[in-house]
mmCIF file of C-alpha atoms in Angstrom:
data_model
loop_
_atom_site.group_PDB
_atom_site.id
_atom_site.type_symbol
_atom_site.label_atom_id
_atom_site.label_comp_id
_atom_site.label_asym_id
_atom_site.label_seq_id
_atom_site.Cartn_x
_atom_site.Cartn_y
_atom_site.Cartn_z
ATOM 1 C CA PHE A 1 0.000 0.000 0.000
ATOM 2 C CA LEU A 2 2.871 2.377 0.807
ATOM 3 C CA LEU A 3 4.489 1.606 -2.566
ATOM 4 C CA ASP A 4 1.208 2.460 -4.272
ATOM 5 C CA GLN A 5 0.967 5.741 -2.380
ATOM 6 C CA LEU A 6 4.568 6.696 -3.110
ATOM 7 C CA LEU A 7 4.940 5.496 -6.699
ATOM 8 C CA GLY A 8 1.441 4.827 -8.036
ATOM 9 C CA ASP A 9 0.574 2.106 -10.536
ATOM 10 C CA PRO A 10 3.765 0.596 -12.056
ATOM 11 C CA ALA A 11 2.787 1.360 -15.674
ATOM 12 C CA TRP A 12 6.330 0.636 -16.883
ATOM 13 C CA ILE A 13 5.773 -3.123 -16.612
ATOM 14 C CA TYR A 14 3.129 -5.390 -18.146
ATOM 15 C CA HIS A 15 0.214 -5.292 -15.729
ATOM 16 C CA PRO A 16 -1.197 -8.653 -14.500
ATOM 17 C CA ILE A 17 -4.770 -7.303 -14.552
ATOM 18 C CA ARG A 18 -4.338 -6.521 -18.244
ATOM 19 C CA MET A 19 -3.183 -10.112 -18.761
ATOM 20 C CA ILE A 20 -6.290 -11.372 -16.948
ATOM 21 C CA GLY A 21 -8.360 -9.151 -19.248
ATOM 22 C CA TYR A 22 -6.719 -10.671 -22.324
ATOM 23 C CA LEU A 23 -7.396 -14.155 -20.942
ATOM 24 C CA ILE A 24 -11.082 -13.327 -20.422
ATOM 25 C CA SER A 25 -11.397 -11.916 -23.959
ATOM 26 C CA TRP A 26 -9.708 -14.995 -25.460
ATOM 27 C CA LEU A 27 -11.896 -17.436 -23.526
ATOM 28 C CA GLU A 28 -15.019 -15.431 -24.386
ATOM 29 C CA LYS A 29 -14.257 -15.756 -28.116
ATOM 30 C CA LYS A 30 -13.779 -19.496 -27.699
ATOM 31 C CA LEU A 31 -16.891 -20.122 -25.595
ATOM 32 C CA TYR A 32 -19.473 -17.563 -26.760
ATOM 33 C CA ARG A 33 -21.840 -18.741 -29.485
ATOM 34 C CA GLU A 34 -24.409 -16.222 -30.705
ATOM 35 C CA GLY A 35 -27.916 -17.632 -30.758
ATOM 36 C CA GLY A 36 -27.217 -20.302 -28.150
ATOM 37 C CA SER A 37 -29.871 -21.191 -25.588
ATOM 38 C CA ALA A 38 -29.904 -19.440 -22.215
ATOM 39 C CA ARG A 39 -28.950 -22.672 -20.448
ATOM 40 C CA THR A 40 -26.008 -23.329 -22.786
ATOM 41 C CA LEU A 41 -24.714 -19.763 -22.446
ATOM 42 C CA ARG A 42 -24.988 -19.889 -18.645
ATOM 43 C CA ARG A 43 -23.053 -23.177 -18.623
ATOM 44 C CA ARG A 44 -20.382 -21.739 -20.906
ATOM 45 C CA GLY A 45 -20.229 -18.626 -18.731
ATOM 46 C CA THR A 46 -19.611 -20.798 -15.673
ATOM 47 C CA MET A 47 -16.871 -22.658 -17.550
ATOM 48 C CA LEU A 48 -15.309 -19.320 -18.521
ATOM 49 C CA TRP A 49 -15.423 -18.216 -14.883
ATOM 50 C CA VAL A 50 -13.818 -21.423 -13.565
ATOM 51 C CA LEU A 51 -11.037 -21.336 -16.176
ATOM 52 C CA THR A 52 -10.264 -17.650 -15.629
ATOM 53 C CA VAL A 53 -10.210 -17.882 -11.841
ATOM 54 C CA GLY A 54 -8.305 -21.161 -11.923
ATOM 55 C CA ILE A 55 -5.553 -19.910 -14.223
ATOM 56 C CA SER A 56 -5.339 -16.433 -12.654
ATOM 57 C CA THR A 57 -4.928 -17.890 -9.152
ATOM 58 C CA THR A 58 -2.852 -21.005 -9.890
ATOM 59 C CA VAL A 59 -0.131 -19.340 -11.988
ATOM 60 C CA PRO A 60 0.938 -16.750 -9.349
ATOM 61 C CA CYS A 61 0.704 -19.366 -6.586
ATOM 62 C CA LEU A 62 2.993 -21.707 -8.550
ATOM 63 C CA LEU A 63 5.471 -18.892 -9.214
ATOM 64 C CA LEU A 64 5.463 -17.998 -5.508
ATOM 65 C CA PHE A 65 6.146 -21.663 -4.705
ATOM 66 C CA VAL A 66 9.076 -21.704 -7.145
ATOM 67 C CA ALA A 67 10.385 -18.476 -5.578
ATOM 68 C CA SER A 68 10.163 -20.059 -2.120
ATOM 69 C CA ARG A 69 12.393 -22.926 -3.285
ATOM 70 C CA ILE A 70 15.052 -20.370 -4.230
ATOM 71 C CA HIS A 71 14.966 -18.223 -1.089
ATOM 72 C CA PRO A 72 12.302 -16.815 1.285
ATOM 73 C CA VAL A 73 13.404 -13.274 0.363
ATOM 74 C CA CYS A 74 12.528 -13.999 -3.278
ATOM 75 C CA THR A 75 8.994 -14.958 -2.214
ATOM 76 C CA TRP A 76 8.667 -11.824 -0.093
ATOM 77 C CA MET A 77 9.873 -9.538 -2.904
ATOM 78 C CA LEU A 78 7.663 -11.134 -5.567
ATOM 79 C CA GLU A 79 4.581 -11.113 -3.352
ATOM 80 C CA THR A 80 5.203 -7.505 -2.284
ATOM 81 C CA PHE A 81 5.565 -6.450 -5.920
ATOM 82 C CA TRP A 82 2.326 -8.202 -6.926
ATOM 83 C CA CYS A 83 0.391 -6.801 -3.966
ATOM 84 C CA TRP A 84 1.539 -3.344 -5.086
ATOM 85 C CA GLN A 85 0.238 -4.041 -8.609
ATOM 86 C CA LEU A 86 -3.148 -5.203 -7.317
ATOM 87 C CA LEU A 87 -3.901 -1.855 -5.623
ATOM 88 C CA ALA A 88 -5.120 1.298 -7.376
ATOM 89 C CA ALA A 89 -5.566 3.988 -4.711
ATOM 90 C CA ARG A 90 -3.159 6.604 -6.064
ATOM 91 C CA SER A 91 -4.216 6.170 -9.709
ATOM 92 C CA LEU A 92 -7.896 6.420 -8.730
ATOM 93 C CA LYS A 93 -7.204 9.699 -6.942
ATOM 94 C CA ALA A 94 -5.136 11.083 -9.818
ATOM 95 C CA GLU A 95 -7.638 10.193 -12.549
ATOM 96 C CA SER A 96 -10.650 11.475 -10.601
ATOM 97 C CA LEU A 97 -8.943 14.787 -9.789
ATOM 98 C CA LYS A 98 -8.437 15.307 -13.537
ATOM 99 C CA VAL A 99 -12.237 15.537 -13.826
ATOM 100 C CA GLN A 100 -12.365 18.210 -11.114
ATOM 101 C CA GLU A 101 -9.536 20.153 -12.759
ATOM 102 C CA ALA A 102 -11.166 19.917 -16.194
ATOM 103 C CA LEU A 103 -14.461 21.322 -14.889
ATOM 104 C CA THR A 104 -12.731 24.024 -12.814
ATOM 105 C CA TYR A 105 -10.237 25.296 -15.369
ATOM 106 C CA GLY A 106 -11.514 23.917 -18.686
ATOM 107 C CA THR A 107 -14.769 23.333 -20.526
ATOM 108 C CA LEU A 108 -17.620 20.875 -20.129
ATOM 109 C CA ASP A 109 -16.196 18.880 -23.053
ATOM 110 C CA ASP A 110 -12.890 18.652 -21.163
ATOM 111 C CA GLY A 111 -14.807 17.278 -18.176
ATOM 112 C CA ARG A 112 -16.621 14.745 -20.359
ATOM 113 C CA ARG A 113 -13.335 13.539 -21.820
ATOM 114 C CA ALA A 114 -11.720 13.276 -18.389
ATOM 115 C CA VAL A 115 -14.595 11.302 -16.883
ATOM 116 C CA SER A 116 -14.737 8.998 -19.929
ATOM 117 C CA MET A 117 -11.342 7.664 -18.818
ATOM 118 C CA ILE A 118 -12.733 6.295 -15.545
ATOM 119 C CA VAL A 119 -16.303 5.213 -16.400
ATOM 120 C CA GLY A 120 -17.627 2.637 -18.825
ATOM 121 C CA ARG A 121 -20.532 4.644 -20.195
ATOM 122 C CA ASP A 122 -21.130 7.140 -23.002
ATOM 123 C CA THR A 123 -20.203 10.559 -21.599
ATOM 124 C CA GLY A 124 -20.677 12.629 -24.760
ATOM 125 C CA HIS A 125 -24.041 14.079 -23.733
ATOM 126 C CA LEU A 126 -23.597 14.410 -19.961
ATOM 127 C CA THR A 127 -24.411 17.720 -18.300
ATOM 128 C CA GLU A 128 -21.934 19.180 -15.792
ATOM 129 C CA GLU A 129 -23.993 17.650 -12.991
ATOM 130 C CA GLY A 130 -23.925 14.317 -14.835
ATOM 131 C CA VAL A 131 -20.127 14.462 -15.153
ATOM 132 C CA VAL A 132 -19.772 15.159 -11.423
ATOM 133 C CA LYS A 133 -22.203 12.367 -10.482
ATOM 134 C CA ALA A 134 -20.381 9.896 -12.754
ATOM 135 C CA ALA A 135 -17.032 10.796 -11.181
ATOM 136 C CA VAL A 136 -18.339 10.524 -7.603
ATOM 137 C CA GLU A 137 -20.032 7.198 -8.362
ATOM 138 C CA THR A 138 -16.942 5.631 -9.922
ATOM 139 C CA VAL A 139 -14.716 6.875 -7.073
ATOM 140 C CA ALA A 140 -17.093 5.297 -4.557
ATOM 141 C CA GLU A 141 -17.316 1.995 -6.442
ATOM 142 C CA ASN A 142 -13.600 1.769 -7.198
ATOM 143 C CA THR A 143 -12.650 2.655 -3.634
ATOM 144 C CA SER A 144 -14.292 -0.648 -2.759
ATOM 145 C CA ASP A 145 -13.254 -2.640 -5.859
ATOM 146 C CA GLY A 146 -9.773 -1.209 -6.329
ATOM 147 C CA VAL A 147 -8.590 -0.525 -2.784
ATOM 148 C CA ILE A 148 -10.611 -1.909 0.136
ATOM 149 C CA ALA A 149 -11.574 -5.300 -1.352
ATOM 150 C CA PRO A 150 -8.070 -6.100 -2.654
ATOM 151 C CA LEU A 151 -6.574 -5.124 0.733
ATOM 152 C CA PHE A 152 -9.176 -7.328 2.458
ATOM 153 C CA TYR A 153 -8.253 -10.406 0.377
ATOM 154 C CA LEU A 154 -4.516 -9.679 0.446
ATOM 155 C CA MET A 155 -4.755 -9.540 4.247
ATOM 156 C CA ILE A 156 -6.445 -12.966 4.347
ATOM 157 C CA GLY A 157 -4.533 -14.863 1.675
ATOM 158 C CA GLY A 158 -1.702 -12.786 0.244
ATOM 159 C CA ALA A 159 -1.118 -12.317 -3.469
ATOM 160 C CA GLY A 160 -2.781 -15.628 -4.384
ATOM 161 C CA LEU A 161 -6.153 -14.620 -2.964
ATOM 162 C CA GLY A 162 -5.600 -11.100 -4.257
ATOM 163 C CA PHE A 163 -5.314 -12.446 -7.813
ATOM 164 C CA PHE A 164 -8.440 -14.556 -7.222
ATOM 165 C CA TYR A 165 -10.385 -11.428 -6.286
ATOM 166 C CA LYS A 166 -9.074 -9.339 -9.192
ATOM 167 C CA ALA A 167 -9.951 -12.129 -11.639
ATOM 168 C CA VAL A 168 -13.529 -12.245 -10.322
ATOM 169 C CA ASN A 169 -13.847 -8.454 -10.328
ATOM 170 C CA THR A 170 -12.326 -8.033 -13.809
ATOM 171 C CA MET A 171 -14.712 -10.650 -15.218
ATOM 172 C CA ASP A 172 -17.668 -8.752 -13.795
ATOM 173 C CA SER A 173 -16.442 -5.471 -15.299
ATOM 174 C CA MET A 174 -16.098 -7.130 -18.715
ATOM 175 C CA LEU A 175 -19.036 -9.575 -18.765
ATOM 176 C CA GLY A 176 -21.442 -8.648 -15.945
ATOM 177 C CA TYR A 177 -23.950 -6.678 -18.015
ATOM 178 C CA LYS A 178 -27.676 -7.123 -18.531
ATOM 179 C CA GLU A 179 -27.572 -6.383 -22.248
ATOM 180 C CA GLU A 180 -28.508 -9.269 -24.549
ATOM 181 C CA THR A 181 -24.919 -10.276 -25.410
ATOM 182 C CA TYR A 182 -23.871 -10.874 -21.792
ATOM 183 C CA LEU A 183 -27.178 -11.531 -20.042
ATOM 184 C CA TYR A 184 -26.541 -15.276 -19.732
ATOM 185 C CA ILE A 185 -22.832 -15.838 -20.350
ATOM 186 C CA GLY A 186 -22.015 -13.112 -17.808
ATOM 187 C CA ARG A 187 -24.461 -14.328 -15.146
ATOM 188 C CA THR A 188 -21.939 -16.358 -13.138
ATOM 189 C CA ALA A 189 -19.386 -13.531 -13.274
ATOM 190 C CA ALA A 190 -21.908 -10.984 -11.974
ATOM 191 C CA LYS A 191 -23.207 -13.211 -9.158
ATOM 192 C CA ALA A 192 -19.699 -14.215 -8.066
ATOM 193 C CA ASP A 193 -18.679 -10.559 -7.908
ATOM 194 C CA ASP A 194 -21.669 -9.876 -5.640
ATOM 195 C CA VAL A 195 -20.491 -12.645 -3.311
ATOM 196 C CA VAL A 196 -16.827 -11.611 -3.048
ATOM 197 C CA ASN A 197 -17.722 -7.932 -2.555
ATOM 198 C CA TYR A 198 -20.453 -8.503 0.036
ATOM 199 C CA ILE A 199 -18.191 -7.914 3.051
ATOM 200 C CA PRO A 200 -15.717 -5.407 1.469
ATOM 201 C CA ALA A 201 -18.599 -3.176 0.305
ATOM 202 C CA ARG A 202 -19.854 -2.877 3.877
ATOM 203 C CA ILE A 203 -16.357 -2.252 5.223
ATOM 204 C CA SER A 204 -15.944 0.470 2.573
ATOM 205 C CA ALA A 205 -19.196 2.145 3.590
ATOM 206 C CA LEU A 206 -18.254 2.175 7.286
ATOM 207 C CA LEU A 207 -14.781 3.527 6.494
ATOM 208 C CA MET A 208 -16.287 6.311 4.363
ATOM 209 C CA ILE A 209 -18.602 7.258 7.233
ATOM 210 C CA ALA A 210 -15.619 7.226 9.627
ATOM 211 C CA GLY A 211 -13.721 9.327 7.082
ATOM 212 C CA ALA A 212 -16.527 11.888 7.093
ATOM 213 C CA PHE A 213 -16.174 12.265 10.875
ATOM 214 C CA LEU A 214 -12.358 12.453 10.684
ATOM 215 C CA CYS A 215 -12.457 15.099 7.927
ATOM 216 C CA GLY A 216 -14.853 17.295 9.888
ATOM 217 C CA MET A 217 -17.762 16.569 7.547
ATOM 218 C CA ASP A 218 -21.286 15.485 8.415
ATOM 219 C CA GLY A 219 -20.653 11.932 9.619
ATOM 220 C CA LYS A 220 -24.113 11.636 11.181
ATOM 221 C CA GLN A 221 -25.773 12.475 7.871
ATOM 222 C CA ALA A 222 -23.437 10.033 6.085
ATOM 223 C CA TRP A 223 -24.627 7.263 8.442
ATOM 224 C CA LYS A 224 -28.247 8.298 7.889
ATOM 225 C CA ILE A 225 -27.918 8.187 4.083
ATOM 226 C CA PHE A 226 -26.102 4.856 4.270
ATOM 227 C CA ARG A 227 -28.981 3.413 6.318
ATOM 228 C CA ARG A 228 -31.570 4.949 3.984
ATOM 229 C CA ASP A 229 -30.123 4.021 0.592
ATOM 230 C CA ARG A 230 -28.022 0.889 1.120
ATOM 231 C CA ARG A 231 -30.683 -1.556 -0.114
ATOM 232 C CA LYS A 232 -31.800 0.422 -3.160
ATOM 233 C CA HIS A 233 -29.113 -0.936 -5.505
ATOM 234 C CA ALA A 234 -29.847 -4.019 -7.621
ATOM 235 C CA SER A 235 -26.668 -5.655 -6.308
ATOM 236 C CA PRO A 236 -26.537 -6.736 -2.643
#
C-alpha cells in the first residue's frame, strides 16, 4: 500500500490485470456462441469463470512456490511487488482529480473527456452535474473494488487470494452486463462478484462514514444516508 501511495501504478511493466483481461477476452471468443440457448450460455459462462479464476490464481501461486524454493526473500519480494500491482488507490485519486480540474479550469467537453477515462458509459451528452455524479459514483465503487476489497483479500490470503479477487472483479467489469450479449454468459461472473464484494462493500461504507467524521464533515448524515439508501441498488 505504501508503494502504491509513493509510486502509483507501475505502468512501466506489463500489468497482471491486463493479462487477466486478455485471458477473459480470449476465452469469451472461444466459448461464446451467438444464438445459443440461455442454459447453454450460462453453462459456458460458468466454464469461462472457472477457467479464468483457476488460471489467474494457480499461476501466481505456482510462481510464488518456485520463488520459495530459491529463497524466502525472493517470495517476499515477488509477493510484495504483486500486492503493489493489485492496488489502485493513487491512480484512482489522480484520474478522478483530472475531472475536477477539467471542470474548474476547462470546458464541459474537457470534463466529459476526463470522466470517460474512468467510467464505462457514453459521456458525450452528460451535463456538468452528470459528469460530477459519474465521477463521484466511480470513485465510490472503485474505492471498494480497487482498494478496500483487494486489501481485504490480500490480508487474508496474500497475493494468491488477491489475484483470485481481481480475476472475479475483472470478469464482472467485462461480462457482468444485462444487455442481450452478456445476459446469460455473464451471469456467473456478476453473481460471483456480488459474493466476493459482500463484506468489502460494507467495510468500505463504514470507512467512508468514519472518514466523514475524521475530515470534519457530516458523519451523522453520512450514516443516515447509508442506512436509507443501502438496499436500493440491484446488487446486494
